[in-house]
Amino acid sequence: MKKEILLTSLIMMNPVVNLQAKEITEVKAQMHSKYETLANLSFESNRSFDGHYWTYNQDLNDATKHYRKFKWAIEIRDNSDETMTHTDDELKMEYFLVLHKVFEDGYIVSSESEFRVDRLTNKRFKLYNCDSSLNCQSDYANTEMILENIGDEKVLLIKNLKYVFSQDDYEDAFFIQTKK
């Protein structure tokens, strides 16, 4: 047993072992530098949807329902410092997504749901509706996002919006970058 420990110690002290560890670290850093980032990007859907919002008039004690077209607007923020620890397994997502409905008359309704984004590959991501911690750990209420560069613009495809935005009439949607 002592010989095995001594032999292992000698091998680990070898500069070649340290070099290999350093090379692995460098390769990992190079891989991450080639990843597309979503942090601090904003996107807007390339088409409009039918929707409504309510306004309340306190003087008349009356609410009015407004039917208008809207576009989805998405802000994506870096989530590197945030860890969700209220689940059984510590869950760390790479990005936090904020969703808004921007109506044609300028009225904006922000979603009350929490959305998280986790990386699958260089340009593929998983979008989760994290209203429930269970949703963030299962195959429920999530979908895939793909980021592509088309010319000078970034385009984001979100597949099956209905799975995360809880609306039956939304399928795949394209989003065009609005903020660089």
mmCIF file of C-alpha atoms in Angstrom:
data_model
loop_
_atom_site.group_PDB
_atom_site.id
_atom_site.type_symbol
_atom_site.label_atom_id
_atom_site.label_comp_id
_atom_site.label_asym_id
_atom_site.label_seq_id
_atom_site.Cartn_x
_atom_site.Cartn_y
_atom_site.Cartn_z
ATOM 1 C CA MET A 1 0.000 0.000 0.000
ATOM 2 C CA LYS A 2 2.830 2.411 0.870
ATOM 3 C CA LYS A 3 4.508 1.689 -2.461
ATOM 4 C CA GLU A 4 1.282 2.546 -4.314
ATOM 5 C CA ILE A 5 0.944 5.863 -2.499
ATOM 6 C CA LEU A 6 4.604 6.697 -3.135
ATOM 7 C CA LEU A 7 4.301 5.780 -6.809
ATOM 8 C CA THR A 8 1.124 7.854 -7.206
ATOM 9 C CA SER A 9 2.820 10.828 -5.516
ATOM 10 C CA LEU A 10 5.806 10.611 -7.860
ATOM 11 C CA ILE A 11 3.562 10.432 -10.918
ATOM 12 C CA MET A 12 1.483 13.417 -9.780
ATOM 13 C CA MET A 13 4.633 15.489 -9.167
ATOM 14 C CA ASN A 14 5.736 14.914 -12.751
ATOM 15 C CA PRO A 15 5.665 18.196 -14.780
ATOM 16 C CA VAL A 16 4.037 16.349 -17.692
ATOM 17 C CA VAL A 17 0.943 15.699 -15.553
ATOM 18 C CA ASN A 18 0.728 19.395 -14.669
ATOM 19 C CA LEU A 19 1.130 20.323 -18.325
ATOM 20 C CA GLN A 20 -1.729 18.062 -19.312
ATOM 21 C CA ALA A 21 -4.003 19.628 -16.709
ATOM 22 C CA LYS A 22 -3.031 23.084 -17.966
ATOM 23 C CA GLU A 23 -3.730 22.050 -21.562
ATOM 24 C CA ILE A 24 -7.141 20.711 -20.593
ATOM 25 C CA THR A 25 -7.959 24.014 -18.904
ATOM 26 C CA GLU A 26 -6.846 25.949 -22.000
ATOM 27 C CA VAL A 27 -8.908 23.758 -24.323
ATOM 28 C CA LYS A 28 -11.985 24.261 -22.136
ATOM 29 C CA ALA A 29 -11.417 28.034 -22.158
ATOM 30 C CA GLN A 30 -11.097 28.024 -25.962
ATOM 31 C CA MET A 31 -14.307 26.035 -26.313
ATOM 32 C CA HIS A 32 -16.218 28.445 -24.091
ATOM 33 C CA SER A 33 -14.854 31.475 -25.970
ATOM 34 C CA LYS A 34 -16.404 30.119 -29.184
ATOM 35 C CA TYR A 35 -19.851 29.779 -27.606
ATOM 36 C CA GLU A 36 -22.517 32.196 -28.740
ATOM 37 C CA THR A 37 -23.631 34.369 -25.852
ATOM 38 C CA LEU A 38 -27.176 35.507 -25.180
ATOM 39 C CA ALA A 39 -26.304 37.831 -22.298
ATOM 40 C CA ASN A 40 -27.616 41.382 -22.629
ATOM 41 C CA LEU A 41 -29.343 40.726 -25.947
ATOM 42 C CA SER A 42 -32.905 41.729 -26.798
ATOM 43 C CA PHE A 43 -35.146 40.196 -29.422
ATOM 44 C CA GLU A 44 -38.555 40.947 -30.922
ATOM 45 C CA SER A 45 -40.866 38.470 -32.644
ATOM 46 C CA ASN A 46 -40.938 38.810 -36.412
ATOM 47 C CA ARG A 47 -44.736 38.607 -36.535
ATOM 48 C CA SER A 48 -47.689 39.949 -34.573
ATOM 49 C CA PHE A 49 -50.202 38.040 -32.470
ATOM 50 C CA ASP A 50 -53.778 38.813 -31.412
ATOM 51 C CA GLY A 51 -54.143 39.739 -27.776
ATOM 52 C CA HIS A 52 -55.755 41.981 -25.206
ATOM 53 C CA TYR A 53 -54.987 43.924 -22.053
ATOM 54 C CA TRP A 54 -57.034 45.648 -19.380
ATOM 55 C CA THR A 55 -56.878 49.255 -18.186
ATOM 56 C CA TYR A 56 -58.548 50.530 -15.043
ATOM 57 C CA ASN A 57 -60.032 54.012 -14.603
ATOM 58 C CA GLN A 58 -60.137 54.840 -10.880
ATOM 59 C CA ASP A 59 -62.342 57.910 -11.329
ATOM 60 C CA LEU A 60 -65.087 55.881 -13.012
ATOM 61 C CA ASN A 61 -64.287 52.666 -11.120
ATOM 62 C CA ASP A 62 -64.337 50.939 -14.490
ATOM 63 C CA ALA A 63 -62.108 48.489 -16.368
ATOM 64 C CA THR A 64 -61.783 48.419 -20.145
ATOM 65 C CA LYS A 65 -60.580 45.502 -22.231
ATOM 66 C CA HIS A 66 -58.480 46.519 -25.247
ATOM 67 C CA TYR A 67 -58.025 44.137 -28.197
ATOM 68 C CA ARG A 68 -54.792 44.809 -30.068
ATOM 69 C CA LYS A 69 -52.026 43.117 -32.003
ATOM 70 C CA PHE A 70 -48.786 42.609 -30.097
ATOM 71 C CA LYS A 71 -45.255 41.352 -30.572
ATOM 72 C CA TRP A 72 -43.249 39.352 -28.061
ATOM 73 C CA ALA A 73 -40.172 41.178 -26.778
ATOM 74 C CA ILE A 74 -37.444 39.249 -24.994
ATOM 75 C CA GLU A 75 -34.592 40.508 -22.827
ATOM 76 C CA ILE A 76 -31.907 38.008 -21.896
ATOM 77 C CA ARG A 77 -29.679 38.628 -18.895
ATOM 78 C CA ASP A 78 -26.628 36.847 -17.570
ATOM 79 C CA ASN A 79 -27.572 34.537 -14.729
ATOM 80 C CA SER A 80 -24.068 33.521 -13.662
ATOM 81 C CA ASP A 81 -24.414 34.737 -10.079
ATOM 82 C CA GLU A 82 -27.859 33.333 -9.411
ATOM 83 C CA THR A 83 -28.444 29.837 -8.091
ATOM 84 C CA MET A 84 -31.842 28.380 -7.352
ATOM 85 C CA THR A 85 -31.362 26.480 -4.110
ATOM 86 C CA HIS A 86 -34.966 25.815 -3.113
ATOM 87 C CA THR A 87 -34.949 22.559 -5.075
ATOM 88 C CA ASP A 88 -33.556 19.171 -4.079
ATOM 89 C CA ASP A 89 -30.691 19.521 -6.539
ATOM 90 C CA GLU A 90 -28.931 22.830 -6.854
ATOM 91 C CA LEU A 91 -30.016 24.173 -10.225
ATOM 92 C CA LYS A 92 -27.914 26.714 -12.059
ATOM 93 C CA MET A 93 -29.034 28.203 -15.329
ATOM 94 C CA GLU A 94 -26.852 30.293 -17.590
ATOM 95 C CA TYR A 95 -29.401 33.000 -18.474
ATOM 96 C CA PHE A 96 -32.527 34.672 -17.139
ATOM 97 C CA LEU A 97 -35.180 35.605 -19.719
ATOM 98 C CA VAL A 98 -37.674 38.475 -19.325
ATOM 99 C CA LEU A 99 -40.754 38.340 -21.546
ATOM 100 C CA HIS A 100 -42.996 41.264 -22.568
ATOM 101 C CA LYS A 101 -46.018 41.742 -24.812
ATOM 102 C CA VAL A 102 -45.578 45.020 -26.694
ATOM 103 C CA PHE A 103 -48.934 46.113 -28.113
ATOM 104 C CA GLU A 104 -49.274 48.156 -31.297
ATOM 105 C CA ASP A 105 -50.412 51.210 -29.296
ATOM 106 C CA GLY A 106 -47.251 51.072 -27.146
ATOM 107 C CA TYR A 107 -48.813 49.458 -24.084
ATOM 108 C CA ILE A 108 -46.461 46.881 -22.520
ATOM 109 C CA VAL A 109 -47.445 43.891 -20.393
ATOM 110 C CA SER A 110 -44.592 42.029 -18.715
ATOM 111 C CA SER A 111 -44.921 38.357 -17.888
ATOM 112 C CA GLU A 112 -45.127 37.361 -14.251
ATOM 113 C CA SER A 113 -43.541 33.991 -15.040
ATOM 114 C CA GLU A 114 -39.879 33.228 -14.455
ATOM 115 C CA PHE A 115 -37.957 31.945 -17.442
ATOM 116 C CA ARG A 116 -34.481 30.424 -17.386
ATOM 117 C CA VAL A 117 -32.215 29.387 -20.234
ATOM 118 C CA ASP A 118 -29.580 26.680 -20.108
ATOM 119 C CA ARG A 119 -26.999 25.898 -22.799
ATOM 120 C CA LEU A 120 -27.186 22.633 -24.752
ATOM 121 C CA THR A 121 -24.512 23.300 -27.407
ATOM 122 C CA ASN A 122 -22.779 26.285 -29.001
ATOM 123 C CA LYS A 123 -26.001 27.672 -30.536
ATOM 124 C CA ARG A 124 -28.726 25.548 -28.931
ATOM 125 C CA PHE A 125 -30.377 26.337 -25.616
ATOM 126 C CA LYS A 126 -33.167 24.977 -23.450
ATOM 127 C CA LEU A 127 -35.832 27.474 -22.337
ATOM 128 C CA TYR A 128 -37.696 26.695 -19.113
ATOM 129 C CA ASN A 129 -40.805 28.243 -17.593
ATOM 130 C CA CYS A 130 -39.681 28.137 -13.964
ATOM 131 C CA ASP A 131 -42.898 29.119 -12.195
ATOM 132 C CA SER A 132 -42.494 25.797 -10.453
ATOM 133 C CA SER A 133 -39.105 24.388 -9.505
ATOM 134 C CA LEU A 134 -40.347 21.040 -10.816
ATOM 135 C CA ASN A 135 -40.691 22.574 -14.292
ATOM 136 C CA CYS A 136 -37.017 23.505 -14.234
ATOM 137 C CA GLN A 137 -35.972 19.924 -13.540
ATOM 138 C CA SER A 138 -38.283 17.946 -15.787
ATOM 139 C CA ASP A 139 -39.321 17.778 -19.418
ATOM 140 C CA TYR A 140 -42.458 19.774 -18.675
ATOM 141 C CA ALA A 141 -42.881 23.423 -19.704
ATOM 142 C CA ASN A 142 -39.639 23.705 -21.623
ATOM 143 C CA THR A 143 -38.581 23.971 -25.222
ATOM 144 C CA GLU A 144 -35.541 24.446 -27.426
ATOM 145 C CA MET A 145 -34.046 27.718 -28.669
ATOM 146 C CA ILE A 146 -31.608 28.009 -31.562
ATOM 147 C CA LEU A 147 -29.464 31.101 -32.150
ATOM 148 C CA GLU A 148 -28.293 31.803 -35.705
ATOM 149 C CA ASN A 149 -26.325 34.594 -37.319
ATOM 150 C CA ILE A 150 -27.905 35.794 -40.559
ATOM 151 C CA GLY A 151 -25.792 38.547 -42.035
ATOM 152 C CA ASP A 152 -25.148 41.092 -39.301
ATOM 153 C CA GLU A 153 -28.218 40.069 -37.298
ATOM 154 C CA LYS A 154 -28.775 37.398 -34.708
ATOM 155 C CA VAL A 155 -31.998 35.445 -35.108
ATOM 156 C CA LEU A 156 -33.481 33.361 -32.328
ATOM 157 C CA LEU A 157 -35.862 30.488 -33.105
ATOM 158 C CA ILE A 158 -37.989 29.306 -30.206
ATOM 159 C CA LYS A 159 -39.712 26.025 -30.934
ATOM 160 C CA ASN A 160 -43.219 25.350 -29.602
ATOM 161 C CA LEU A 161 -43.806 28.572 -27.697
ATOM 162 C CA LYS A 162 -46.983 27.042 -26.312
ATOM 163 C CA TYR A 163 -44.954 24.812 -23.990
ATOM 164 C CA VAL A 164 -43.400 27.727 -22.130
ATOM 165 C CA PHE A 165 -45.735 30.673 -22.725
ATOM 166 C CA SER A 166 -48.878 28.639 -21.873
ATOM 167 C CA GLN A 167 -50.755 29.637 -25.002
ATOM 168 C CA ASP A 168 -52.156 26.956 -27.297
ATOM 169 C CA ASP A 169 -52.040 29.016 -30.477
ATOM 170 C CA TYR A 170 -48.289 29.670 -30.462
ATOM 171 C CA GLU A 171 -46.001 27.331 -32.361
ATOM 172 C CA ASP A 172 -42.447 28.015 -33.560
ATOM 173 C CA ALA A 173 -41.526 31.707 -33.654
ATOM 174 C CA PHE A 174 -38.572 33.688 -34.912
ATOM 175 C CA PHE A 175 -37.153 36.624 -32.996
ATOM 176 C CA ILE A 176 -34.906 39.300 -34.506
ATOM 177 C CA GLN A 177 -32.205 40.949 -32.394
ATOM 178 C CA THR A 178 -33.107 44.523 -31.438
ATOM 179 C CA LYS A 179 -30.218 45.509 -29.128
ATOM 180 C CA LYS A 180 -26.533 44.811 -29.708
#
